[in-house]
């Protein structure tokens, strides 16, 4: 069928829209227009929009915005709906908790490496075809997870699920970069966080309710149905956003060269690492909290789901404050710095609570500290992504792949550490969270140097 008929318009970029990384050519698009001017509003006809430089007024329709939000919700759906079932999986498959947590690690690793493949593919062949292929494999792998007879096969199927699901993550970000720049992109990422933020709120709640009527396999049956629905909507409604003139034809050599140039940009790499380790701090909570809340503090799967949903609400609300209030008024670097400081403070409190420094405190103080940490991610994660993507006007797929791969790979490495001391203590979770937050802060300060301004900062002035 045709590659979608929805028209897309691009809003004018904000000030200091991201320049190309140091040492790379900054061609193909004019300087960013004044955001106050409103930009041209010309609609783009046909399936494939014209080159970005020729269409200064493109922006996503509401349907495309919702669809991109749905695609970015793929990771929390695949992870969070499954979380309340982790203790049941350990009993059902007669496997230790550390082994069952490898099902999360495998999915994360798949999403990490899959983005390295799909991102450059989308720069060469456009966004639609790699996305549809990835969603098709994702559906099959998720269905196989529901049928897995052993924990080893479940880990293998989760790896394939992650590899295929990577297409949704990396291409959603690349499409956003196709359509937006500067302040507009920062605000759009916050909008995506609002949409995709519904997933981590609803997923564990839905997962907990599914466990009332069926076992953990039923969770994967529901995920399979959601994958089928998402693939159908992409097929019918998502237009191509990368014009043929903007695609790369150089094959593997050009792809590697593009990634090498991106990584050679110290500031891009700094934001990428800061975002990756911040995500690791978040995912240490995602991986360990089912055992911490349910096994250590004795909460039910439904109570865990409620607490997880509240934390996601905090993340979503702070993300909207970031996009609607702070962006355009406060430098993103300053907001990011405050967010990282709050994450470090919350992780420190969690470690002290876990060590018993304040005596027997119960679940409530731990839940409050986790809420603060998760809420701070509402400014930390979207701003690291925005500031990194502002460094490149081309190769958005490759840049998005590097961002996503770093985040998921770091999270995959640290996830097994949260269960290293067994199921009876929250100390490993808190240690991993604090260490990851400190490394993220060091990368931000040491490589991005947020106190600097001018042409060397490029995207950082937004």
XYZ file of C-alpha atoms in Angstrom:
462
model
C 0.000 0.000 0.000
C 1.144 3.641 -0.228
C 3.436 4.874 2.494
C 0.739 6.789 4.319
C -1.180 9.851 3.260
C -1.086 12.009 6.372
C 0.449 15.394 5.877
C 3.235 16.486 8.181
C 4.359 19.991 8.942
C 7.522 21.100 10.700
C 7.422 23.934 13.251
C 10.143 26.462 13.300
C 13.144 25.540 15.379
C 14.015 27.155 18.637
C 17.064 29.307 19.215
C 20.482 27.819 18.875
C 19.111 24.735 17.173
C 21.667 21.985 17.162
C 24.603 22.311 14.904
C 26.469 19.411 13.460
C 29.117 17.820 15.644
C 32.600 19.268 15.521
C 34.401 18.211 12.393
C 31.261 17.394 10.402
C 29.607 19.291 7.624
C 26.486 21.232 8.555
C 24.627 21.196 5.257
C 21.227 20.470 3.853
C 19.130 22.905 5.889
C 19.096 26.598 6.534
C 19.543 28.245 9.897
C 16.689 27.870 12.384
C 13.955 30.495 12.043
C 12.738 32.588 14.940
C 10.252 30.507 16.944
C 8.144 33.590 17.529
C 7.556 33.903 13.833
C 5.515 30.734 13.794
C 7.143 29.225 10.718
C 5.599 28.406 7.405
C 2.519 26.271 7.564
C 2.628 24.618 4.193
C 1.373 21.071 4.229
C 3.361 18.347 2.560
C 1.524 16.385 -0.094
C 1.994 12.748 -0.926
C 3.469 9.861 0.930
C 7.019 11.151 1.352
C 7.607 14.704 2.557
C 10.094 16.863 0.734
C 13.584 17.464 2.076
C 13.740 19.274 5.401
C 15.466 22.298 3.942
C 12.554 22.821 1.552
C 9.809 22.421 4.143
C 10.437 24.736 7.106
C 6.886 24.365 8.462
C 6.338 20.609 8.912
C 4.933 19.191 12.094
C 3.394 15.904 13.160
C -0.361 15.458 13.038
C -2.099 14.456 16.269
C -2.458 10.882 15.023
C 1.244 10.610 14.173
C 2.136 12.134 17.553
C -0.008 9.547 19.346
C 1.502 6.783 17.233
C 5.058 7.866 18.017
C 4.096 7.930 21.676
C 2.806 4.391 21.307
C 6.063 3.287 19.716
C 8.129 4.820 22.514
C 5.844 2.974 24.936
C 7.019 -0.387 23.560
C 9.889 -0.797 26.113
C 7.797 -0.006 29.217
C 5.023 -2.263 27.931
C 7.431 -5.148 27.334
C 9.100 -4.606 30.712
C 6.568 -3.183 33.147
C 3.534 -5.351 32.387
C 5.756 -8.338 33.131
C 7.161 -7.010 36.416
C 4.407 -8.135 38.826
C 4.810 -11.662 37.431
C 8.532 -12.018 38.175
C 8.101 -13.782 41.541
C 5.525 -16.124 39.933
C 7.923 -16.931 37.071
C 10.574 -17.990 39.573
C 8.099 -20.471 41.059
C 6.542 -21.622 37.782
C 9.825 -22.333 35.997
C 11.660 -23.409 39.184
C 14.396 -20.842 38.617
C 16.247 -18.533 41.045
C 15.434 -14.818 41.071
C 18.814 -13.883 39.588
C 18.159 -16.145 36.585
C 14.651 -14.782 36.065
C 16.038 -11.250 36.136
C 18.121 -12.293 33.128
C 14.877 -12.230 31.150
C 14.922 -8.476 31.704
C 18.625 -8.262 30.917
C 18.178 -10.215 27.672
C 15.379 -7.943 26.511
C 17.444 -4.875 27.354
C 20.509 -6.206 25.559
C 18.398 -7.010 22.511
C 16.970 -3.498 22.462
C 20.486 -2.097 22.802
C 22.099 -3.981 19.920
C 18.984 -3.948 17.755
C 19.091 -0.166 17.634
C 22.610 -0.245 16.196
C 21.215 -2.193 13.242
C 17.825 -0.582 12.776
C 18.959 3.039 13.207
C 21.377 3.053 10.240
C 18.880 0.967 8.218
C 16.304 3.710 8.687
C 18.808 6.327 7.486
C 19.320 4.309 4.307
C 15.857 2.924 3.474
C 13.536 5.334 5.259
C 11.616 4.945 8.481
C 8.589 2.824 7.527
C 10.058 -0.405 6.138
C 12.519 -1.159 8.975
C 9.829 -0.272 11.513
C 7.240 -2.616 10.019
C 9.751 -5.470 9.760
C 10.815 -4.986 13.366
C 7.238 -4.949 14.649
C 6.432 -8.174 12.777
C 9.339 -10.030 14.403
C 8.457 -8.478 17.780
C 4.948 -9.939 17.606
C 6.236 -13.443 16.810
C 8.888 -13.349 19.563
C 6.377 -12.121 22.156
C 4.003 -14.961 21.281
C 6.859 -17.440 21.733
C 7.575 -15.976 25.181
C 4.060 -16.992 26.212
C 4.847 -20.594 25.204
C 8.353 -20.876 26.720
C 8.651 -24.137 28.728
C 11.942 -23.272 30.455
C 13.604 -20.157 31.767
C 16.476 -20.618 29.290
C 14.097 -20.461 26.318
C 12.281 -17.528 27.881
C 15.587 -15.649 28.084
C 16.292 -16.477 24.413
C 12.852 -15.350 23.243
C 13.124 -12.158 25.289
C 16.426 -11.437 23.550
C 14.745 -11.695 20.140
C 11.826 -9.635 21.419
C 14.239 -6.893 22.432
C 16.168 -7.017 19.141
C 12.961 -6.552 17.160
C 11.359 -4.074 19.554
C 14.379 -1.814 19.139
C 12.882 -0.682 15.834
C 10.031 1.076 17.629
C 12.343 2.968 19.968
C 15.011 4.150 17.569
C 12.713 5.038 14.683
C 10.288 6.985 16.873
C 13.178 9.227 17.978
C 14.485 9.515 14.407
C 11.056 10.561 13.136
C 10.894 13.219 15.852
C 14.304 14.521 14.703
C 13.044 14.540 11.095
C 10.190 16.799 12.104
C 11.523 19.067 14.841
C 14.515 21.122 15.919
C 15.602 23.283 18.844
C 13.005 24.230 21.452
C 10.271 22.573 19.378
C 12.048 19.226 19.611
C 12.509 19.530 23.375
C 8.800 20.227 23.772
C 7.865 17.384 21.442
C 9.958 14.926 23.443
C 8.105 16.036 26.566
C 4.814 15.449 24.738
C 5.988 11.958 23.799
C 6.860 11.377 27.453
C 3.299 12.313 28.416
C 1.868 9.804 25.921
C 4.361 7.027 26.510
C 4.251 7.741 30.252
C 0.777 6.225 30.340
C 2.360 2.852 29.558
C 4.425 2.454 32.762
C 1.397 3.622 34.749
C -1.036 1.220 33.167
C 1.280 -1.700 32.337
C 1.979 -2.976 35.874
C -1.617 -2.283 36.873
C -2.845 -4.290 33.894
C -0.216 -6.948 34.590
C -1.386 -7.252 38.195
C -5.004 -7.629 37.085
C -4.064 -10.189 34.421
C -2.427 -12.255 37.165
C -5.787 -12.350 38.944
C -7.344 -14.359 36.109
C -4.401 -16.165 34.540
C -0.676 -16.792 34.996
C 2.388 -14.953 33.720
C 1.943 -16.428 30.236
C -1.257 -14.441 29.859
C 0.781 -11.247 30.184
C 2.686 -12.130 27.026
C -0.540 -12.993 25.212
C -1.791 -9.460 25.911
C 1.555 -7.998 24.799
C 1.275 -9.955 21.554
C -2.172 -8.494 20.871
C -0.892 -4.973 21.546
C 2.008 -5.559 19.150
C -0.366 -6.684 16.401
C -2.520 -3.582 16.890
C 0.470 -1.248 16.857
C 1.869 -2.824 13.676
C -1.511 -2.466 11.954
C -1.772 1.233 12.798
C 1.805 1.886 11.626
C 1.045 0.117 8.347
C -2.091 2.165 7.768
C -1.278 5.585 9.180
C 2.417 6.393 9.644
C 3.798 8.408 6.696
C 7.414 8.343 5.605
C 9.284 11.284 7.138
C 12.750 10.846 5.602
C 12.880 12.181 2.063
C 14.878 10.148 -0.508
C 17.285 13.084 -0.898
C 18.188 12.821 2.807
C 18.900 9.087 2.792
C 22.372 7.545 2.909
C 23.508 5.100 0.225
C 27.050 4.417 1.370
C 26.437 1.095 3.100
C 28.265 -0.172 6.173
C 31.334 1.998 5.640
C 29.351 5.226 5.635
C 27.305 4.073 8.616
C 30.411 3.343 10.671
C 31.945 6.633 9.588
C 28.832 8.520 10.664
C 28.834 6.852 14.066
C 32.545 7.487 14.460
C 32.019 11.202 13.767
C 29.181 11.325 16.273
C 31.245 9.632 18.977
C 34.172 11.947 18.232
C 31.961 14.835 19.316
C 32.817 15.054 23.013
C 29.611 16.872 23.961
C 27.348 14.432 22.078
C 29.113 11.519 23.751
C 28.820 13.212 27.141
C 25.071 13.629 26.846
C 24.767 10.079 25.538
C 26.669 8.608 28.493
C 24.864 10.824 31.002
C 21.519 9.668 29.654
C 22.668 6.041 29.578
C 23.767 5.937 33.203
C 20.698 7.894 34.335
C 18.601 5.259 32.588
C 20.623 2.562 34.371
C 19.705 4.147 37.700
C 16.052 4.057 36.691
C 16.225 0.485 35.456
C 17.890 -0.724 38.630
C 14.602 0.269 40.252
C 12.557 -1.386 37.487
C 14.446 -4.656 37.853
C 14.684 -4.857 41.642
C 11.490 -3.201 42.859
C 9.188 -6.228 42.332
C 11.329 -8.188 44.813
C 12.029 -5.242 47.119
C 8.391 -4.189 47.416
C 6.758 -7.634 47.364
C 9.310 -9.969 48.949
C 11.075 -7.666 51.450
C 8.149 -5.406 52.427
C 5.376 -7.973 51.858
C 3.227 -5.958 49.461
C 0.809 -7.653 47.067
C 1.260 -7.544 43.262
C -1.614 -5.048 43.138
C 0.025 -2.769 45.742
C 3.300 -2.955 43.856
C 1.491 -2.057 40.641
C -0.148 0.934 42.337
C 3.165 2.239 43.692
C 4.829 1.717 40.318
C 2.027 3.631 38.650
C 2.346 6.539 41.104
C 6.059 6.768 40.370
C 5.291 6.883 36.664
C 2.782 9.669 37.266
C 5.537 11.662 38.971
C 7.867 11.125 36.016
C 5.141 12.144 33.575
C 4.087 15.275 35.464
C 7.660 16.514 35.842
C 8.210 15.795 32.155
C 5.279 18.031 31.291
C 6.582 20.787 33.566
C 9.847 20.464 31.684
C 8.192 20.758 28.258
C 5.473 23.302 28.997
C 7.140 25.561 31.574
C 10.920 25.219 31.600
C 11.827 24.702 27.930
C 12.436 28.065 26.276
C 12.729 29.826 29.634
C 15.594 27.990 31.334
C 18.631 26.479 29.624
C 18.212 22.757 29.206
C 21.694 22.223 30.675
C 20.626 23.901 33.910
C 17.453 21.853 34.139
C 19.418 18.690 33.419
C 21.957 19.541 36.128
C 19.214 19.998 38.731
C 17.579 16.744 37.660
C 20.805 14.791 38.066
C 21.407 16.366 41.481
C 17.950 15.270 42.659
C 18.564 11.727 41.387
C 21.855 11.557 43.316
C 20.180 12.868 46.483
C 17.262 10.417 46.256
C 19.595 7.469 45.588
C 21.701 8.458 48.604
C 18.627 8.481 50.845
C 17.593 5.071 49.491
C 21.005 3.633 50.307
C 20.883 5.000 53.860
C 17.380 3.564 54.327
C 18.461 0.187 52.962
C 21.450 0.076 55.293
C 19.173 0.719 58.276
C 20.819 4.004 59.214
C 17.403 5.343 60.275
C 16.295 2.090 61.877
C 13.197 0.126 60.829
C 11.368 2.544 58.548
C 8.957 0.355 56.589
C 7.823 0.745 52.991
C 6.584 4.341 53.046
C 9.960 6.180 53.257
C 11.424 3.873 50.611
C 8.415 4.522 48.354
C 8.793 8.294 48.817
C 12.492 8.221 47.914
C 11.757 6.095 44.844
C 9.012 8.539 43.839
C 11.437 11.470 44.003
C 14.070 9.591 42.002
C 11.598 8.538 39.317
C 10.074 12.022 39.084
C 13.495 13.576 38.490
C 13.837 11.338 35.437
C 11.123 13.496 33.878
C 13.697 16.215 33.227
C 16.820 14.051 33.050
C 15.977 11.607 30.257
C 14.226 13.858 27.683
C 16.805 16.620 28.067
C 19.818 14.353 27.561
C 18.173 12.998 24.404
C 17.258 16.455 23.119
C 20.658 17.983 23.782
C 22.416 15.031 22.137
C 20.189 15.020 19.036
C 20.604 18.771 18.647
C 24.246 18.053 17.862
C 23.350 16.489 14.527
C 21.053 17.561 11.723
C 21.692 14.461 9.628
C 22.079 10.751 10.434
C 19.267 11.043 12.976
C 18.775 7.279 12.851
C 22.409 6.581 13.694
C 22.430 9.213 16.435
C 19.208 7.814 17.895
C 20.701 4.318 17.729
C 23.773 5.385 19.685
C 21.592 7.062 22.309
C 19.341 4.053 22.719
C 22.088 1.455 22.541
C 24.095 3.182 25.245
C 21.089 3.440 27.565
C 19.925 -0.137 27.164
C 23.405 -1.646 27.126
C 24.454 0.075 30.340
C 21.147 -0.905 31.943
C 21.590 -4.516 30.764
C 25.042 -4.670 32.356
C 23.985 -3.256 35.727
C 20.640 -5.083 36.029
C 22.083 -8.428 37.258
C 23.956 -6.553 39.984
C 20.740 -5.603 41.798
C 20.066 -9.246 42.635
C 23.621 -10.234 43.473
C 22.917 -10.399 47.226
C 19.655 -12.309 46.894
C 16.051 -11.274 47.496
C 16.317 -10.215 51.152
C 18.007 -6.813 50.875
C 17.519 -3.611 48.888
C 21.137 -2.499 49.341
C 22.360 -3.676 45.887
C 19.543 -1.757 44.192
C 20.401 1.437 46.050
C 24.158 1.035 45.435
C 23.626 0.555 41.691
C 21.273 3.535 41.551
C 23.668 5.842 43.373
C 26.753 4.708 41.439
C 24.955 5.111 38.100
C 23.687 8.572 39.032
C 27.166 9.689 40.088
C 28.705 8.456 36.823
C 25.965 10.222 34.839
C 26.708 13.460 36.684
C 30.453 13.083 36.106
C 29.919 12.562 32.354
C 27.644 15.586 32.170
C 30.036 17.883 34.023
C 33.304 16.528 32.640
C 32.381 16.082 28.964
C 29.477 18.456 28.296
C 30.914 21.302 30.400
C 27.532 23.023 30.832
C 29.053 26.223 32.158
C 30.435 26.983 28.701
C 28.446 28.834 26.038
C 28.893 30.001 22.477
C 29.540 28.190 19.222
C 31.285 25.292 20.920
C 28.119 24.479 22.851
C 25.853 24.515 19.782
C 22.677 22.743 20.912
C 23.304 23.391 24.572
C 22.038 26.909 24.465
C 18.437 25.863 24.041
